[in-house]
């Protein structure tokens, strides 16, 4: 499964690589893997079912309850429970993946999470107004 990244997001991830020492070894390995496997496209060519920066996504971890987060570069203190930073292992794992994807993300060398993306509720690069209201009513 190859992650799909916009040119802008790819450039941001390259910047995170350059900051290397500020992240765990697990995070840096995941970051390098994501960049190596990624397909990079212009922002206006990204599919609406791909997690990008600014996306609102519903997903499950280890078949637990559904969680919803806005994927962001930074987690704002006043919105910490609503945002998931791509500077976290889980946030990075979601970035570039598609609705319906199920995959394993390593949190540390001895702990992994099985993640399933249920829905991209809003994805700003494809369409800033895309919101699946009918799905939210389920």
Tab-separated table of N, CA, C and O in Angstrom:
chain	number	residue	atom	x	y	z
A	1	UNK	N	0.847	-1.162	0.000
A	1	UNK	CA	0.000	0.000	0.000
A	1	UNK	C	0.904	1.240	0.000
A	1	UNK	O	1.690	1.434	0.911
A	2	UNK	N	0.791	2.043	-1.036
A	2	UNK	CA	1.637	3.231	-1.169
A	2	UNK	C	0.865	4.471	-0.718
A	2	UNK	O	-0.224	4.728	-1.204
A	3	UNK	N	1.463	5.244	0.198
A	3	UNK	CA	0.799	6.481	0.603
A	3	UNK	C	0.806	7.496	-0.540
A	3	UNK	O	1.737	7.532	-1.339
A	4	UNK	N	-0.236	8.294	-0.597
A	4	UNK	CA	-0.370	9.333	-1.609
A	4	UNK	C	-0.206	10.675	-0.905
A	4	UNK	O	-0.966	10.989	0.013
A	5	UNK	N	0.797	11.437	-1.280
A	5	UNK	CA	1.092	12.714	-0.635
A	5	UNK	C	1.034	13.849	-1.644
A	5	UNK	O	1.442	13.679	-2.788
A	6	UNK	N	0.576	15.006	-1.174
A	6	UNK	CA	0.645	16.194	-2.029
A	6	UNK	C	2.087	16.701	-2.017
A	6	UNK	O	2.870	16.376	-1.122
A	7	UNK	N	2.418	17.511	-3.001
A	7	UNK	CA	3.762	18.095	-3.066
A	7	UNK	C	4.063	18.893	-1.798
A	7	UNK	O	5.169	18.818	-1.260
A	8	UNK	N	3.076	19.626	-1.308
A	8	UNK	CA	3.243	20.432	-0.095
A	8	UNK	C	3.527	19.540	1.110
A	8	UNK	O	4.450	19.800	1.894
A	9	UNK	N	2.735	18.497	1.281
A	9	UNK	CA	2.922	17.591	2.415
A	9	UNK	C	4.274	16.883	2.321
A	9	UNK	O	4.975	16.725	3.325
A	10	UNK	N	4.653	16.488	1.121
A	10	UNK	CA	5.954	15.847	0.912
A	10	UNK	C	7.075	16.789	1.370
A	10	UNK	O	8.011	16.365	2.061
A	11	UNK	N	6.981	18.055	1.010
A	11	UNK	CA	7.999	19.040	1.410
A	11	UNK	C	8.033	19.200	2.937
A	11	UNK	O	9.108	19.306	3.530
A	12	UNK	N	6.884	19.192	3.579
A	12	UNK	CA	6.822	19.284	5.045
A	12	UNK	C	7.496	18.072	5.678
A	12	UNK	O	8.265	18.205	6.635
A	13	UNK	N	7.240	16.891	5.145
A	13	UNK	CA	7.850	15.672	5.686
A	13	UNK	C	9.371	15.684	5.494
A	13	UNK	O	10.114	15.242	6.385
A	14	UNK	N	9.838	16.205	4.371
A	14	UNK	CA	11.284	16.348	4.155
A	14	UNK	C	11.870	17.264	5.238
A	14	UNK	O	12.947	16.994	5.784
A	15	UNK	N	11.152	18.327	5.570
A	15	UNK	CA	11.592	19.224	6.633
A	15	UNK	C	11.679	18.512	7.979
A	15	UNK	O	12.607	18.750	8.764
A	16	UNK	N	10.741	17.612	8.245
A	16	UNK	CA	10.785	16.846	9.499
A	16	UNK	C	11.996	15.916	9.532
A	16	UNK	O	12.591	15.717	10.591
A	17	UNK	N	12.365	15.361	8.381
A	17	UNK	CA	13.564	14.512	8.312
A	17	UNK	C	14.785	15.335	8.708
A	17	UNK	O	15.643	14.875	9.461
A	18	UNK	N	14.840	16.562	8.225
A	18	UNK	CA	15.995	17.436	8.510
A	18	UNK	C	16.085	17.791	9.990
A	18	UNK	O	17.161	18.123	10.473
A	19	UNK	N	14.952	17.726	10.702
A	19	UNK	CA	14.935	17.996	12.134
A	19	UNK	C	15.303	16.750	12.937
A	19	UNK	O	15.328	16.805	14.161
A	20	UNK	N	15.569	15.653	12.271
A	20	UNK	CA	15.849	14.339	12.818
A	20	UNK	C	15.921	14.134	14.302
A	20	UNK	O	15.197	13.320	14.846
A	21	UNK	N	16.791	14.813	15.004
A	21	UNK	CA	17.034	14.562	16.407
A	21	UNK	C	15.867	14.835	17.336
A	21	UNK	O	15.895	14.456	18.492
A	22	UNK	N	14.830	15.454	16.857
A	22	UNK	CA	13.693	15.823	17.703
A	22	UNK	C	12.622	14.728	17.759
A	22	UNK	O	11.580	14.934	18.355
A	23	UNK	N	12.866	13.594	17.162
A	23	UNK	CA	11.869	12.529	17.095
A	23	UNK	C	12.477	11.203	17.540
A	23	UNK	O	13.688	11.027	17.541
A	24	UNK	N	11.593	10.249	17.868
A	24	UNK	CA	12.068	8.925	18.273
A	24	UNK	C	12.585	8.166	17.057
A	24	UNK	O	12.240	8.487	15.906
A	25	UNK	N	13.356	7.126	17.308
A	25	UNK	CA	13.866	6.283	16.216
A	25	UNK	C	12.717	5.632	15.460
A	25	UNK	O	12.765	5.515	14.237
A	26	UNK	N	11.670	5.214	16.174
A	26	UNK	CA	10.505	4.594	15.521
A	26	UNK	C	9.824	5.585	14.586
A	26	UNK	O	9.478	5.249	13.453
A	27	UNK	N	9.646	6.816	15.054
A	27	UNK	CA	9.024	7.843	14.227
A	27	UNK	C	9.868	8.120	12.979
A	27	UNK	O	9.349	8.176	11.860
A	28	UNK	N	11.164	8.278	13.163
A	28	UNK	CA	12.044	8.572	12.025
A	28	UNK	C	12.051	7.435	11.011
A	28	UNK	O	12.059	7.682	9.804
A	29	UNK	N	12.002	6.189	11.479
A	29	UNK	CA	11.950	5.055	10.558
A	29	UNK	C	10.650	5.072	9.764
A	29	UNK	O	10.641	4.872	8.551
A	30	UNK	N	9.542	5.346	10.458
A	30	UNK	CA	8.249	5.427	9.783
A	30	UNK	C	8.236	6.582	8.782
A	30	UNK	O	7.704	6.458	7.676
A	31	UNK	N	8.832	7.696	9.156
A	31	UNK	CA	8.907	8.864	8.271
A	31	UNK	C	9.713	8.540	7.013
A	31	UNK	O	9.273	8.822	5.887
A	32	UNK	N	10.863	7.912	7.183
A	32	UNK	CA	11.683	7.522	6.026
A	32	UNK	C	10.936	6.524	5.136
A	32	UNK	O	10.961	6.644	3.908
A	33	UNK	N	10.266	5.545	5.742
A	33	UNK	CA	9.499	4.560	4.973
A	33	UNK	C	8.388	5.237	4.172
A	33	UNK	O	8.167	4.925	3.008
A	34	UNK	N	7.685	6.177	4.821
A	34	UNK	CA	6.580	6.866	4.139
A	34	UNK	C	7.094	7.652	2.943
A	34	UNK	O	6.521	7.592	1.850
A	35	UNK	N	8.192	8.369	3.126
A	35	UNK	CA	8.756	9.147	2.026
A	35	UNK	C	9.273	8.255	0.903
A	35	UNK	O	9.122	8.583	-0.273
A	36	UNK	N	9.854	7.127	1.258
A	36	UNK	CA	10.396	6.219	0.244
A	36	UNK	C	9.292	5.566	-0.594
A	36	UNK	O	9.442	5.399	-1.795
A	37	UNK	N	8.170	5.238	0.034
A	37	UNK	CA	7.076	4.541	-0.653
A	37	UNK	C	6.071	5.482	-1.310
A	37	UNK	O	5.265	5.046	-2.131
A	38	UNK	N	6.094	6.752	-0.942
A	38	UNK	CA	5.040	7.691	-1.336
A	38	UNK	C	4.977	7.955	-2.832
A	38	UNK	O	5.992	8.000	-3.524
A	39	UNK	N	3.752	8.165	-3.282
A	39	UNK	CA	3.479	8.695	-4.614
A	39	UNK	C	3.109	10.162	-4.376
A	39	UNK	O	2.212	10.454	-3.583
A	40	UNK	N	3.807	11.070	-5.014
A	40	UNK	CA	3.614	12.503	-4.793
A	40	UNK	C	2.836	13.096	-5.963
A	40	UNK	O	3.180	12.863	-7.124
A	41	UNK	N	1.786	13.849	-5.630
A	41	UNK	CA	0.920	14.446	-6.653
A	41	UNK	C	0.666	15.917	-6.314
A	41	UNK	O	0.781	16.318	-5.157
A	42	UNK	N	0.304	16.729	-7.311
A	42	UNK	CA	-0.090	18.117	-7.022
A	42	UNK	C	-1.349	18.134	-6.153
A	42	UNK	O	-2.171	17.204	-6.205
A	43	UNK	N	-1.518	19.176	-5.363
A	43	UNK	CA	-2.671	19.279	-4.457
A	43	UNK	C	-4.002	19.150	-5.178
A	43	UNK	O	-4.938	18.545	-4.656
A	44	UNK	N	-4.088	19.709	-6.378
A	44	UNK	CA	-5.364	19.658	-7.091
A	44	UNK	C	-5.629	18.300	-7.737
A	44	UNK	O	-6.690	18.077	-8.304
A	45	UNK	N	-4.690	17.364	-7.608
A	45	UNK	CA	-4.875	16.028	-8.184
A	45	UNK	C	-5.089	14.951	-7.118
A	45	UNK	O	-5.241	13.784	-7.451
A	46	UNK	N	-5.116	15.346	-5.844
A	46	UNK	CA	-5.276	14.364	-4.776
A	46	UNK	C	-6.716	13.860	-4.735
A	46	UNK	O	-7.656	14.618	-4.909
A	47	UNK	N	-6.879	12.568	-4.562
A	47	UNK	CA	-8.213	11.982	-4.470
A	47	UNK	C	-8.862	12.376	-3.147
A	47	UNK	O	-8.181	12.507	-2.128
A	48	UNK	N	-10.184	12.537	-3.114
A	48	UNK	CA	-10.864	12.974	-1.891
A	48	UNK	C	-10.917	11.913	-0.795
A	48	UNK	O	-11.289	12.221	0.328
A	49	UNK	N	-10.518	10.679	-1.096
A	49	UNK	CA	-10.556	9.620	-0.078
A	49	UNK	C	-9.184	9.359	0.547
A	49	UNK	O	-8.945	8.305	1.125
A	50	UNK	N	-8.287	10.339	0.455
A	50	UNK	CA	-6.936	10.219	0.992
A	50	UNK	C	-6.783	11.164	2.182
A	50	UNK	O	-7.201	12.320	2.127
A	51	UNK	N	-6.158	10.688	3.261
A	51	UNK	CA	-5.901	11.522	4.436
A	51	UNK	C	-4.774	12.494	4.110
A	51	UNK	O	-3.679	12.084	3.730
A	52	UNK	N	-5.063	13.788	4.250
A	52	UNK	CA	-4.082	14.845	4.020
A	52	UNK	C	-4.046	15.749	5.252
A	52	UNK	O	-4.883	15.614	6.159
A	53	UNK	N	-3.113	16.669	5.284
A	53	UNK	CA	-3.119	17.677	6.344
A	53	UNK	C	-4.439	18.428	6.294
A	53	UNK	O	-4.880	18.843	5.225
A	54	UNK	N	-5.075	18.576	7.426
A	54	UNK	CA	-6.354	19.267	7.478
A	54	UNK	C	-7.554	18.356	7.311
A	54	UNK	O	-8.687	18.804	7.465
A	55	UNK	N	-7.336	17.095	7.016
A	55	UNK	CA	-8.451	16.160	6.861
A	55	UNK	C	-9.078	15.835	8.206
A	55	UNK	O	-8.392	15.764	9.229
A	56	UNK	N	-10.379	15.631	8.181
A	56	UNK	CA	-11.094	15.072	9.329
A	56	UNK	C	-11.302	13.599	9.005
A	56	UNK	O	-11.853	13.272	7.961
A	57	UNK	N	-10.841	12.732	9.900
A	57	UNK	CA	-10.843	11.305	9.610
A	57	UNK	C	-11.428	10.517	10.777
A	57	UNK	O	-11.226	10.866	11.940
A	58	UNK	N	-12.198	9.489	10.451
A	58	UNK	CA	-12.709	8.536	11.447
A	58	UNK	C	-11.958	7.233	11.232
A	58	UNK	O	-11.900	6.726	10.110
A	59	UNK	N	-11.406	6.685	12.315
A	59	UNK	CA	-10.607	5.467	12.217
A	59	UNK	C	-10.717	4.664	13.501
A	59	UNK	O	-11.213	5.148	14.522
A	60	UNK	N	-10.259	3.427	13.447
A	60	UNK	CA	-10.233	2.535	14.605
A	60	UNK	C	-8.818	2.020	14.809
A	60	UNK	O	-8.098	1.789	13.843
A	61	UNK	N	-8.469	1.834	16.065
A	61	UNK	CA	-7.172	1.268	16.430
A	61	UNK	C	-7.428	-0.044	17.156
A	61	UNK	O	-8.208	-0.086	18.113
A	62	UNK	N	-6.801	-1.111	16.669
A	62	UNK	CA	-6.929	-2.448	17.274
A	62	UNK	C	-8.390	-2.855	17.451
A	62	UNK	O	-8.775	-3.408	18.487
A	63	UNK	N	-9.206	-2.523	16.452
A	63	UNK	CA	-10.628	-2.867	16.401
A	63	UNK	C	-11.442	-2.288	17.554
A	63	UNK	O	-12.509	-2.768	17.885
A	64	UNK	N	-10.904	-1.221	18.165
A	64	UNK	CA	-11.604	-0.543	19.253
A	64	UNK	C	-12.656	0.412	18.720
A	64	UNK	O	-13.030	0.360	17.543
A	65	UNK	N	-13.123	1.273	19.593
A	65	UNK	CA	-14.136	2.254	19.210
A	65	UNK	C	-13.616	3.235	18.180
A	65	UNK	O	-12.416	3.509	18.106
A	66	UNK	N	-14.533	3.774	17.398
A	66	UNK	CA	-14.161	4.737	16.362
A	66	UNK	C	-13.663	6.026	17.007
A	66	UNK	O	-14.189	6.476	18.025
A	67	UNK	N	-12.619	6.601	16.422
A	67	UNK	CA	-12.068	7.884	16.851
A	67	UNK	C	-12.121	8.836	15.668
A	67	UNK	O	-12.001	8.402	14.525
A	68	UNK	N	-12.298	10.107	15.961
A	68	UNK	CA	-12.301	11.131	14.924
A	68	UNK	C	-11.300	12.211	15.302
A	68	UNK	O	-11.303	12.699	16.430
A	69	UNK	N	-10.442	12.540	14.346
A	69	UNK	CA	-9.453	13.587	14.559
A	69	UNK	C	-9.271	14.396	13.290
A	69	UNK	O	-9.512	13.903	12.180
A	70	UNK	N	-8.791	15.625	13.477
A	70	UNK	CA	-8.320	16.452	12.371
A	70	UNK	C	-6.814	16.252	12.318
A	70	UNK	O	-6.131	16.449	13.325
A	71	UNK	N	-6.307	15.852	11.172
A	71	UNK	CA	-4.874	15.611	11.013
A	71	UNK	C	-4.196	16.957	10.743
A	71	UNK	O	-4.602	17.685	9.838
A	72	UNK	N	-3.193	17.272	11.563
A	72	UNK	CA	-2.566	18.594	11.492
A	72	UNK	C	-1.058	18.474	11.674
A	72	UNK	O	-0.562	17.457	12.153
A	73	UNK	N	-0.359	19.527	11.311
A	73	UNK	CA	1.078	19.559	11.548
A	73	UNK	C	1.348	19.651	13.045
A	73	UNK	O	2.191	18.946	13.584
A	74	UNK	N	0.600	20.503	13.720
A	74	UNK	CA	0.739	20.675	15.168
A	74	UNK	C	-0.592	20.379	15.837
A	74	UNK	O	-1.644	20.628	15.273
A	75	UNK	N	-0.535	19.905	17.052
A	75	UNK	CA	-1.724	19.720	17.866
A	75	UNK	C	-1.867	20.969	18.726
A	75	UNK	O	-0.977	21.275	19.515
A	76	UNK	N	-2.955	21.692	18.565
A	76	UNK	CA	-3.172	22.903	19.351
A	76	UNK	C	-3.636	22.503	20.750
A	76	UNK	O	-4.485	21.637	20.899
A	77	UNK	N	-3.080	23.157	21.755
A	77	UNK	CA	-3.407	22.806	23.143
A	77	UNK	C	-4.901	22.847	23.424
A	77	UNK	O	-5.429	21.982	24.102
A	78	UNK	N	-5.591	23.856	22.923
A	78	UNK	CA	-7.021	23.972	23.203
A	78	UNK	C	-7.865	23.005	22.376
A	78	UNK	O	-9.040	22.845	22.636
A	79	UNK	N	-7.263	22.350	21.399
A	79	UNK	CA	-7.989	21.392	20.558
A	79	UNK	C	-7.287	20.040	20.536
A	79	UNK	O	-7.472	19.262	19.615
A	80	UNK	N	-6.506	19.750	21.569
A	80	UNK	CA	-5.679	18.548	21.589
A	80	UNK	C	-6.491	17.274	21.408
A	80	UNK	O	-6.053	16.339	20.757
A	81	UNK	N	-7.698	17.222	21.988
A	81	UNK	CA	-8.524	16.025	21.848
A	81	UNK	C	-9.143	15.910	20.457
A	81	UNK	O	-9.631	14.857	20.091
A	82	UNK	N	-9.101	16.975	19.662
A	82	UNK	CA	-9.685	16.961	18.323
A	82	UNK	C	-8.648	16.818	17.228
A	82	UNK	O	-8.979	16.426	16.127
A	83	UNK	N	-7.403	17.179	17.506
A	83	UNK	CA	-6.376	17.145	16.470
A	83	UNK	C	-5.365	16.039	16.739
A	83	UNK	O	-5.149	15.628	17.876
A	84	UNK	N	-4.782	15.565	15.668
A	84	UNK	CA	-3.738	14.545	15.740
A	84	UNK	C	-2.593	15.033	14.865
A	84	UNK	O	-2.740	15.184	13.655
A	85	UNK	N	-1.475	15.307	15.491
A	85	UNK	CA	-0.332	15.860	14.776
A	85	UNK	C	0.383	14.788	13.962
A	85	UNK	O	0.515	13.646	14.411
A	86	UNK	N	0.877	15.187	12.798
A	86	UNK	CA	1.697	14.267	12.005
A	86	UNK	C	3.082	14.120	12.617
A	86	UNK	O	3.886	13.339	12.132
A	87	UNK	N	3.330	14.844	13.709
A	87	UNK	CA	4.573	14.666	14.449
A	87	UNK	C	4.449	13.529	15.466
A	87	UNK	O	5.392	13.225	16.172
A	88	UNK	N	3.264	12.916	15.514
A	88	UNK	CA	3.060	11.708	16.315
A	88	UNK	C	3.124	10.505	15.378
A	88	UNK	O	2.862	10.625	14.178
A	89	UNK	N	3.465	9.371	15.921
A	89	UNK	CA	3.571	8.156	15.096
A	89	UNK	C	2.220	7.825	14.463
A	89	UNK	O	2.136	7.509	13.274
A	90	UNK	N	1.137	7.916	15.225
A	90	UNK	CA	-0.185	7.592	14.686
A	90	UNK	C	-0.611	8.592	13.621
A	90	UNK	O	-1.141	8.216	12.573
A	91	UNK	N	-0.385	9.878	13.874
A	91	UNK	CA	-0.744	10.898	12.889
A	91	UNK	C	0.010	10.703	11.585
A	91	UNK	O	-0.567	10.789	10.495
A	92	UNK	N	1.294	10.410	11.686
A	92	UNK	CA	2.087	10.148	10.487
A	92	UNK	C	1.597	8.903	9.760
A	92	UNK	O	1.526	8.883	8.533
A	93	UNK	N	1.221	7.889	10.524
A	93	UNK	CA	0.736	6.641	9.917
A	93	UNK	C	-0.520	6.883	9.083
A	93	UNK	O	-0.679	6.307	8.003
A	94	UNK	N	-1.417	7.741	9.552
A	94	UNK	CA	-2.662	8.015	8.826
A	94	UNK	C	-2.421	8.804	7.544
A	94	UNK	O	-3.126	8.619	6.546
A	95	UNK	N	-1.445	9.681	7.557
A	95	UNK	CA	-1.196	10.595	6.443
A	95	UNK	C	-0.924	9.844	5.135
A	95	UNK	O	-0.075	8.954	5.084
A	96	UNK	N	-1.684	10.179	4.112
A	96	UNK	CA	-1.473	9.590	2.793
A	96	UNK	C	-2.201	8.285	2.548
A	96	UNK	O	-2.167	7.753	1.446
A	97	UNK	N	-2.888	7.774	3.585
A	97	UNK	CA	-3.607	6.511	3.429
A	97	UNK	C	-5.039	6.792	2.976
A	97	UNK	O	-5.536	7.903	3.085
A	98	UNK	N	-5.708	5.755	2.465
A	98	UNK	CA	-7.047	5.906	1.886
A	98	UNK	C	-8.143	5.377	2.804
A	98	UNK	O	-7.918	4.481	3.602
A	99	UNK	N	-9.316	5.927	2.601
A	99	UNK	CA	-10.505	5.411	3.261
A	99	UNK	C	-10.625	3.914	2.948
A	99	UNK	O	-10.460	3.500	1.801
A	100	UNK	N	-10.844	3.109	3.975
A	100	UNK	CA	-10.949	1.664	3.799
A	100	UNK	C	-9.641	0.924	4.010
A	100	UNK	O	-9.645	-0.301	4.174
A	101	UNK	N	-8.510	1.640	4.029
A	101	UNK	CA	-7.217	0.987	4.260
A	101	UNK	C	-7.139	0.453	5.687
A	101	UNK	O	-7.610	1.089	6.632
A	102	UNK	N	-6.520	-0.697	5.820
A	102	UNK	CA	-6.201	-1.275	7.126
A	102	UNK	C	-4.712	-1.607	7.088
A	102	UNK	O	-4.230	-2.204	6.123
A	103	UNK	N	-3.990	-1.223	8.123
A	103	UNK	CA	-2.540	-1.389	8.121
A	103	UNK	C	-2.020	-1.420	9.549
A	103	UNK	O	-2.733	-1.093	10.497
A	104	UNK	N	-0.776	-1.808	9.710
A	104	UNK	CA	-0.120	-1.852	11.009
A	104	UNK	C	0.878	-0.713	11.102
A	104	UNK	O	1.635	-0.472	10.164
A	105	UNK	N	0.852	-0.009	12.229
A	105	UNK	CA	1.790	1.086	12.480
A	105	UNK	C	2.526	0.796	13.784
A	105	UNK	O	1.902	0.507	14.804
A	106	UNK	N	3.830	0.877	13.735
A	106	UNK	CA	4.648	0.643	14.919
A	106	UNK	C	4.683	1.897	15.772
A	106	UNK	O	5.027	2.972	15.296
A	107	UNK	N	4.345	1.777	17.047
A	107	UNK	CA	4.401	2.877	18.005
A	107	UNK	C	5.763	2.931	18.692
A	107	UNK	O	6.215	3.974	19.111
A	108	UNK	N	6.364	1.770	18.827
A	108	UNK	CA	7.702	1.624	19.406
A	108	UNK	C	8.249	0.309	18.859
A	108	UNK	O	7.512	-0.449	18.229
A	109	UNK	N	9.513	-0.004	19.105
A	109	UNK	CA	10.070	-1.250	18.554
A	109	UNK	C	9.328	-2.518	18.990
A	109	UNK	O	9.355	-3.524	18.298
A	110	UNK	N	8.611	-2.445	20.117
A	110	UNK	CA	7.915	-3.644	20.603
A	110	UNK	C	6.399	-3.484	20.709
A	110	UNK	O	5.721	-4.302	21.315
A	111	UNK	N	5.838	-2.442	20.111
A	111	UNK	CA	4.392	-2.203	20.191
A	111	UNK	C	3.863	-1.658	18.865
A	111	UNK	O	4.367	-0.654	18.361
A	112	UNK	N	2.857	-2.341	18.328
A	112	UNK	CA	2.258	-1.873	17.080
A	112	UNK	C	0.756	-1.709	17.261
A	112	UNK	O	0.167	-2.209	18.220
A	113	UNK	N	0.154	-0.988	16.326
A	113	UNK	CA	-1.286	-0.770	16.304
A	113	UNK	C	-1.818	-1.164	14.936
A	113	UNK	O	-1.213	-0.846	13.923
A	114	UNK	N	-2.956	-1.845	14.936
A	114	UNK	CA	-3.655	-2.120	13.691
A	114	UNK	C	-4.669	-0.999	13.511
A	114	UNK	O	-5.536	-0.789	14.373
A	115	UNK	N	-4.533	-0.268	12.416
A	115	UNK	CA	-5.368	0.902	12.164
A	115	UNK	C	-6.224	0.662	10.934
A	115	UNK	O	-5.742	0.149	9.927
A	116	UNK	N	-7.494	1.023	11.038
A	116	UNK	CA	-8.408	0.940	9.899
A	116	UNK	C	-9.069	2.303	9.714
A	116	UNK	O	-9.657	2.847	10.655
A	117	UNK	N	-8.948	2.854	8.520
A	117	UNK	CA	-9.555	4.148	8.220
A	117	UNK	C	-10.973	3.901	7.733
A	117	UNK	O	-11.186	3.282	6.689
A	118	UNK	N	-11.935	4.373	8.502
A	118	UNK	CA	-13.342	4.174	8.154
A	118	UNK	C	-13.856	5.225	7.180
A	118	UNK	O	-14.604	4.898	6.267
A	119	UNK	N	-13.482	6.488	7.427
A	119	UNK	CA	-14.075	7.543	6.609
A	119	UNK	C	-13.218	8.806	6.636
A	119	UNK	O	-12.686	9.176	7.676
A	120	UNK	N	-13.110	9.427	5.478
A	120	UNK	CA	-12.548	10.767	5.387
A	120	UNK	C	-13.762	11.686	5.358
A	120	UNK	O	-14.504	11.717	4.378
A	121	UNK	N	-13.993	12.386	6.440
A	121	UNK	CA	-15.202	13.212	6.532
A	121	UNK	C	-15.044	14.537	5.809
A	121	UNK	O	-16.015	15.100	5.321
A	122	UNK	N	-13.803	15.034	5.761
A	122	UNK	CA	-13.510	16.264	5.037
A	122	UNK	C	-12.047	16.223	4.640
A	122	UNK	O	-11.206	15.795	5.415
A	123	UNK	N	-11.784	16.610	3.406
A	123	UNK	CA	-10.407	16.614	2.906
A	123	UNK	C	-10.202	17.898	2.122
A	123	UNK	O	-10.683	18.033	1.015
A	124	UNK	N	-9.524	18.872	2.716
A	124	UNK	CA	-9.470	20.216	2.144
A	124	UNK	C	-8.748	20.342	0.810
A	124	UNK	O	-9.118	21.183	0.003
A	125	UNK	N	-7.718	19.543	0.560
A	125	UNK	CA	-6.999	19.700	-0.704
A	125	UNK	C	-7.857	19.321	-1.904
A	125	UNK	O	-7.752	19.923	-2.952
A	126	UNK	N	-8.698	18.322	-1.738
A	126	UNK	CA	-9.543	17.900	-2.858
A	126	UNK	C	-10.754	18.816	-3.003
A	126	UNK	O	-11.144	19.154	-4.107
A	127	UNK	N	-11.343	19.184	-1.869
A	127	UNK	CA	-12.541	20.004	-1.923
A	127	UNK	C	-12.795	20.533	-0.532
A	127	UNK	O	-13.266	19.800	0.322
A	128	UNK	N	-12.522	21.775	-0.290
A	128	UNK	CA	-12.662	22.370	1.026
A	128	UNK	C	-14.039	22.258	1.625
A	128	UNK	O	-14.214	22.394	2.823
A	129	UNK	N	-15.028	21.993	0.836
A	129	UNK	CA	-16.389	21.894	1.347
A	129	UNK	C	-16.892	20.456	1.425
A	129	UNK	O	-18.048	20.232	1.749
A	130	UNK	N	-16.040	19.487	1.146
A	130	UNK	CA	-16.478	18.091	1.154
A	130	UNK	C	-16.781	17.644	2.578
A	130	UNK	O	-15.928	17.611	3.425
A	131	UNK	N	-18.020	17.322	2.835
A	131	UNK	CA	-18.422	16.808	4.138
A	131	UNK	C	-19.525	15.796	3.894
A	131	UNK	O	-20.531	16.098	3.283
A	132	UNK	N	-19.331	14.614	4.368
A	132	UNK	CA	-20.309	13.550	4.130
A	132	UNK	C	-21.330	13.524	5.259
A	132	UNK	O	-21.275	12.696	6.156
A	133	UNK	N	-22.252	14.451	5.197
A	133	UNK	CA	-23.246	14.610	6.252
A	133	UNK	C	-24.069	13.346	6.402
A	133	UNK	O	-24.336	12.900	7.518
A	134	UNK	N	-24.468	12.734	5.311
A	134	UNK	CA	-25.289	11.539	5.411
A	134	UNK	C	-24.582	10.418	6.164
A	134	UNK	O	-25.201	9.682	6.913
A	135	UNK	N	-23.304	10.300	6.023
A	135	UNK	CA	-22.543	9.260	6.726
A	135	UNK	C	-22.413	9.582	8.205
A	135	UNK	O	-22.374	8.690	9.039
A	136	UNK	N	-22.351	10.853	8.553
A	136	UNK	CA	-22.229	11.250	9.951
A	136	UNK	C	-23.493	10.937	10.741
A	136	UNK	O	-23.452	10.779	11.946
A	137	UNK	N	-24.601	10.838	10.061
A	137	UNK	CA	-25.883	10.569	10.720
A	137	UNK	C	-26.042	9.104	11.094
A	137	UNK	O	-26.971	8.755	11.783
A	138	UNK	N	-25.138	8.254	10.639
A	138	UNK	CA	-25.249	6.818	10.946
A	138	UNK	C	-24.988	6.547	12.396
A	138	UNK	O	-24.276	7.158	13.068
